[in-house]
Coordinates of C-alpha atoms in Angstrom, one line a residue:
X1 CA 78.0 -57.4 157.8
X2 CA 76.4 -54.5 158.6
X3 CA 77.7 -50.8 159.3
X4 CA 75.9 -48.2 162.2
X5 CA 76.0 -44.0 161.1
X6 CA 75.4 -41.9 163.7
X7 CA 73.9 -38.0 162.4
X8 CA 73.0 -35.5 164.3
X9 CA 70.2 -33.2 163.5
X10 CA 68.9 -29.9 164.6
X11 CA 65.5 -30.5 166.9
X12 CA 62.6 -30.1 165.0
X13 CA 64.1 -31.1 161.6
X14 CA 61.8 -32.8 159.2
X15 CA 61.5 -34.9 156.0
X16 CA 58.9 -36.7 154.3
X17 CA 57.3 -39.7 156.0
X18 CA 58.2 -41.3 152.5
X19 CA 61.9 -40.9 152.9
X20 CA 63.1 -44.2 151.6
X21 CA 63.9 -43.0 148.1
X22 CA 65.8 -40.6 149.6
X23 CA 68.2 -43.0 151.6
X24 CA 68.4 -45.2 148.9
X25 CA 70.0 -42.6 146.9
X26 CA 72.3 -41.8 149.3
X27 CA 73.5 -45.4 149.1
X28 CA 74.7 -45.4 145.5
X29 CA 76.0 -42.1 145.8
X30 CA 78.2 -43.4 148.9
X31 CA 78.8 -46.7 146.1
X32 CA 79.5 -44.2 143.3
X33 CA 82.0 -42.1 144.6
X34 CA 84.2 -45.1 145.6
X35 CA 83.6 -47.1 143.1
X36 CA 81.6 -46.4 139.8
X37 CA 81.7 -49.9 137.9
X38 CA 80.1 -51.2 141.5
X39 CA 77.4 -48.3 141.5
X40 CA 76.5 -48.8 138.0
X41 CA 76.3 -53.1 138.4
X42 CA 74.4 -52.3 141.2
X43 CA 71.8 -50.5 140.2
X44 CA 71.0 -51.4 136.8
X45 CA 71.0 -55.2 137.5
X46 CA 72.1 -56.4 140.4
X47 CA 72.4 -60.3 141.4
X48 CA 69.9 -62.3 138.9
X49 CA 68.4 -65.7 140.0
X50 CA 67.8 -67.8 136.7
X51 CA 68.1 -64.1 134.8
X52 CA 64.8 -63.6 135.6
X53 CA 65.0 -62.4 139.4
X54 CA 67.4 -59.4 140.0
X55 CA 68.4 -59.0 144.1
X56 CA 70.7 -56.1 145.3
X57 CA 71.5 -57.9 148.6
X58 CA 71.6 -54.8 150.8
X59 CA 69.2 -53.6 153.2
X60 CA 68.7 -50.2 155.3
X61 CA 66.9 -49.7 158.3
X62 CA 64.2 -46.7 159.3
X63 CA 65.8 -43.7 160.6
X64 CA 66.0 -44.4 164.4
X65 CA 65.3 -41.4 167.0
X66 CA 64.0 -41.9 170.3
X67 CA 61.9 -39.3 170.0
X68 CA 59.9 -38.6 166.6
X69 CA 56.2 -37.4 166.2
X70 CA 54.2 -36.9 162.6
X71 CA 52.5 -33.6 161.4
X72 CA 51.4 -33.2 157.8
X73 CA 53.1 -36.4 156.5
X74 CA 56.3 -35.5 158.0
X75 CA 58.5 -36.8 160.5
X76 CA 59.9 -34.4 163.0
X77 CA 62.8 -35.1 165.1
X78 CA 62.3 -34.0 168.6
X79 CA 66.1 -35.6 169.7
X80 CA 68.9 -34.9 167.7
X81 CA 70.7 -38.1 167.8
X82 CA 69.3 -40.4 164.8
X83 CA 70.7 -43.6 164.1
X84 CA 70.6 -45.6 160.4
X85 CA 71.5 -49.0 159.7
X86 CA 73.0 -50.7 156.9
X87 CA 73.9 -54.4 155.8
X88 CA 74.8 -56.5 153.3
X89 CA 76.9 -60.0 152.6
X90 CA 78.8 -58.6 150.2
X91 CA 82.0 -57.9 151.1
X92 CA 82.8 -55.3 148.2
X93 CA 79.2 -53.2 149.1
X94 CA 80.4 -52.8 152.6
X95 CA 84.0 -51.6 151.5
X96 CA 82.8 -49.6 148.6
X97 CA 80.0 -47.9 151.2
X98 CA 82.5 -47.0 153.7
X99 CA 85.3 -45.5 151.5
X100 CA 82.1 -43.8 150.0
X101 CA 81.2 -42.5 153.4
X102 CA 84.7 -40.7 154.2
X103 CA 85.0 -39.7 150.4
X104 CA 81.9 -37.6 150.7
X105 CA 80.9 -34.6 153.3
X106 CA 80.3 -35.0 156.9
X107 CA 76.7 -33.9 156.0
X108 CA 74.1 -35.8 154.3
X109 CA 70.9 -33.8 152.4
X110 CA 67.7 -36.2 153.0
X111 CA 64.8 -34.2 151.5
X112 CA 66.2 -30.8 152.2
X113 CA 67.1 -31.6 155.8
X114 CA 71.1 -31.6 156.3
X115 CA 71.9 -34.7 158.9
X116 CA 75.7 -34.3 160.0
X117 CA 77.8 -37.7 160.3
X118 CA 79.1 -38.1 164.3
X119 CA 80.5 -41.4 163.8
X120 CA 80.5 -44.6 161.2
X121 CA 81.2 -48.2 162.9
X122 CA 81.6 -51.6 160.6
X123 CA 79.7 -53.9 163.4
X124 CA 81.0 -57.1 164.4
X125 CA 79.4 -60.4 162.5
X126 CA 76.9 -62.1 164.5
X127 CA 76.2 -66.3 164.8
X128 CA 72.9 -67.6 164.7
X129 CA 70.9 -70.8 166.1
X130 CA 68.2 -72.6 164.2
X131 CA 65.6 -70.7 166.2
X132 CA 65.8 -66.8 166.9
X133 CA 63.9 -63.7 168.0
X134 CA 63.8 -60.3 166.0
X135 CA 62.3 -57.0 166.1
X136 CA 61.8 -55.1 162.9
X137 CA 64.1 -52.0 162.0
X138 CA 62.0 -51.6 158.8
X139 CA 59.0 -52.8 157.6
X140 CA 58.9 -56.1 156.1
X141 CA 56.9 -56.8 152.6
X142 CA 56.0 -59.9 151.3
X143 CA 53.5 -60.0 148.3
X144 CA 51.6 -62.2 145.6
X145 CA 49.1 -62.1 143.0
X146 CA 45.3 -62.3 144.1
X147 CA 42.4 -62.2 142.1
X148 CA 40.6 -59.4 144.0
X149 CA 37.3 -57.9 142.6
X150 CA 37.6 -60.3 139.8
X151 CA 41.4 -59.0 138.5
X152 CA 44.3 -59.8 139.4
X153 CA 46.4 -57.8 141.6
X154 CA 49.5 -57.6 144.1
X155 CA 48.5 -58.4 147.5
X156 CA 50.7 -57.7 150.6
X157 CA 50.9 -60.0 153.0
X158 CA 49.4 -58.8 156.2
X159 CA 50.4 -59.8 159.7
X160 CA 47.4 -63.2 160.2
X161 CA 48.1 -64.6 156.8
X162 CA 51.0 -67.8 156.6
X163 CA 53.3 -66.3 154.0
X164 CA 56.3 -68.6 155.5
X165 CA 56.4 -70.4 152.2
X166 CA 57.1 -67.7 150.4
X167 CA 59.5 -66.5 153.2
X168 CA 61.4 -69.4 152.7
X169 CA 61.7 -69.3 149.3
X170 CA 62.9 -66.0 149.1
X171 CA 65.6 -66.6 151.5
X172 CA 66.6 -69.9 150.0
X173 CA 66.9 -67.6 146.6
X174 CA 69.1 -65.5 148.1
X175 CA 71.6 -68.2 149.4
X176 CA 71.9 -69.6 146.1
X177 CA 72.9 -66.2 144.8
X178 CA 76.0 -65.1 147.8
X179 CA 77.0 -69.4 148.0
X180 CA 76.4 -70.2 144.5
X181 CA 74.8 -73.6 145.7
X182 CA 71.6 -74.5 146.6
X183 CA 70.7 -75.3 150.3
X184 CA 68.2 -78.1 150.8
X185 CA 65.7 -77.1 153.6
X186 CA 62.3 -77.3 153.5
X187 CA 61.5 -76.4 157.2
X188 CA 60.7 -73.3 158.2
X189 CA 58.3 -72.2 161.5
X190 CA 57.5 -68.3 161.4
X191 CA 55.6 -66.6 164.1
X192 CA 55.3 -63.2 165.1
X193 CA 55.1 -61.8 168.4
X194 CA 51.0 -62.4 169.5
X195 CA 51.4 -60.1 173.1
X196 CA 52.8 -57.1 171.4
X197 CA 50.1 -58.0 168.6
X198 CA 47.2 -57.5 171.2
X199 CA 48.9 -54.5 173.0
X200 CA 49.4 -52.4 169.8
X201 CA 45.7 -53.2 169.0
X202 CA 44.3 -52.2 172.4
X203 CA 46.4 -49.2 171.8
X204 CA 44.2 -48.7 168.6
X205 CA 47.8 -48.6 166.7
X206 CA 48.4 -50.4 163.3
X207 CA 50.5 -53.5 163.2
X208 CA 51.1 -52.1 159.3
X209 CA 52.7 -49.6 157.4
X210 CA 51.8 -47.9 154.3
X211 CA 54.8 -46.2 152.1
X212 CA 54.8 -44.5 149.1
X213 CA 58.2 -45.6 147.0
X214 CA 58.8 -45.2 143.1
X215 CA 58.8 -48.4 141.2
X216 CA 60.8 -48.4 137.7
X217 CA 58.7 -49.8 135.3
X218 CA 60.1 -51.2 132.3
X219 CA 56.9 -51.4 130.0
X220 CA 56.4 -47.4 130.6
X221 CA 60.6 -46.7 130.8
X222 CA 59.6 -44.4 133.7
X223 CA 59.3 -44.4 137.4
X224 CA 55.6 -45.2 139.2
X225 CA 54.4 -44.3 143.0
X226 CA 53.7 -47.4 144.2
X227 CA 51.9 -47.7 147.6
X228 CA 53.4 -50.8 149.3
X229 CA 52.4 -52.5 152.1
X230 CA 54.7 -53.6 155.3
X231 CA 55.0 -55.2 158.8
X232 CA 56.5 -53.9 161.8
X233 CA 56.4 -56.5 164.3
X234 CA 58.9 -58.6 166.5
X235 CA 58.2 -62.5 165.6
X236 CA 60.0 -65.6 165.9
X237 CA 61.6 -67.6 162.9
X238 CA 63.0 -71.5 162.7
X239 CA 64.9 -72.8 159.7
X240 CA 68.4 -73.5 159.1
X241 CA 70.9 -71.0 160.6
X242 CA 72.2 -70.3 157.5
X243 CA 69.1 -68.6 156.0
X244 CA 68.3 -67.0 159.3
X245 CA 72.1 -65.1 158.8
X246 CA 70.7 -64.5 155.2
X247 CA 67.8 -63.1 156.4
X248 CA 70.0 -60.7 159.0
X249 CA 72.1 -59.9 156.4
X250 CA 70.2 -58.6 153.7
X251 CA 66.7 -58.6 154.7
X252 CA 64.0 -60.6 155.3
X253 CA 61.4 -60.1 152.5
X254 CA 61.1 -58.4 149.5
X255 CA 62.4 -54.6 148.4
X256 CA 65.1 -54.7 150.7
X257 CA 67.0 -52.6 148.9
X258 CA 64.2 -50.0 149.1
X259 CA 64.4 -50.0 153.2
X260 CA 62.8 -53.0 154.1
X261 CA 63.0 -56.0 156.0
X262 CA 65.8 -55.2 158.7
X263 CA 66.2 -57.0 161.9
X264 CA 68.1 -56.8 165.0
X265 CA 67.6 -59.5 167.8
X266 CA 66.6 -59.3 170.6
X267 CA 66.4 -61.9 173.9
X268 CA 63.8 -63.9 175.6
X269 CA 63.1 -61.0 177.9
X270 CA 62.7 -58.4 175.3
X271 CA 60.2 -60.4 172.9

């Protein structure tokens, strides 16, 4: 299920092009102020896989404004309707967001730039076939260890390399953890869009994103600025419906939580 917010913003507004930590915050204040037990849970573990994965099974989209330029690593809002996005398949996130949402202000502070709340909606579920089309809302990360330069680091998947393994994997994880059974598929065909591939590149524009978001570390006991690594590109998945709804509903990807991996679909013409 997923819920729509509607803000209005003065023209010319502007935050940080690195805004994610800021929306994320938001969230668990939203959480926090209906429900603190929730909040808490939330945050400091979350849903584990075999207590040694931990997934919050929310996901936020990008800040959506039809018209937004960048100047000095900040995004400047030239319309002042913006729209944000939120989801999750858990019913008690959804409840606890909204009650948040009418608990707190009408305004929202994202890095020292007050965005007023027009209107909330709770949007309708959606059903999905075994093959469907999406666009991106956010970025969406996948990542593994590479030896590069002789050590070994954390590589993010860019747009050419198959990471539909992995893709598949991480959604199948995420079933177990909302159903509390394990679904048997090992089919999965991932493709993303090649025409609007070529038309960004002839437009010189990057298919990538880069973003700055802290990291908690637990060796340090401190947050890090990590530079992560995402996709923004419409593409085309096959698997079971179910994991495709998983995917929907809380993200395709990794660091959902953090604002990435959020779809909407979109139809045969629009692809």
């Amino acid at each position: 299920m997923r819920v729509k917010i509607n803000f209005l913003i003065e023209k010319g507004g502007r935050i940080s092009i690195n805004y994610n930590i800021f929306l994320c915050a938001i969230i668990y204040k939203f959480l926090n102020s209906a429900n603190k037990q929730f909040a808490e849970f939330l945050h400091n573990h979350g849903f584990s896989f075999n207590d040694s994965r931990y997934f919050k099974l929310f996901v936020f989209s990008d800040l959506i404004c039809k018209d937004i330029t960048i100047e000095n690593n900040k995004l400047i809002f030239n319309d002042e309707k913006v729209i944000w996005y939120i989801s999750s398949p858990i019913d008690d996130f959804i409840r606890y967001l909204v009650e948040g949402l009418f608990i707190e202000n009408s305004e929202m502070l994202i890095d020292m730039q007050y965005f007023r709340i027009d209107k909330v909606e709770v949007l309708a579920e959606k059903q999905f076939s075994k093959r469907e089309k999406f666009k991106m809302l956010s970025p969406m990360v996948l990542s593994t260890k590479k030896e590069i330069n002789g050590k070994l680091r954390q590589y993010y998947f860019r747009y050419y390399d198959d990471f539909s393994q992995q893709l598949l994997q991480n959604l199948k994880r995420k079933y177990f953890l909302i159903h509390k059974q394990e679904l048997k598929c090992d089919y999965i065909k991932f493709e993303f869009d090649k025409n609007y591939i070529i038309r960004q590149l002839k437009k010189k524009k990057e298919i990538s994103r880069l973003r700055h978001i802290y990291h908690w570390n637990n060796k340090t006991n401190s947050y890090e600025d990590v530079m992560v690594k995402g996709i923004l590109c419409p593409f085309m998945i096959e698997t079971a419906e179910e994991l495709i709804k998983i995917g929907y509903d809380c993200g395709f990807g990794e660091k959902n939580s953090i604002g990435f991996g959020m779809v909407e679909s979109v139809n045969e013409k629009n692809y």
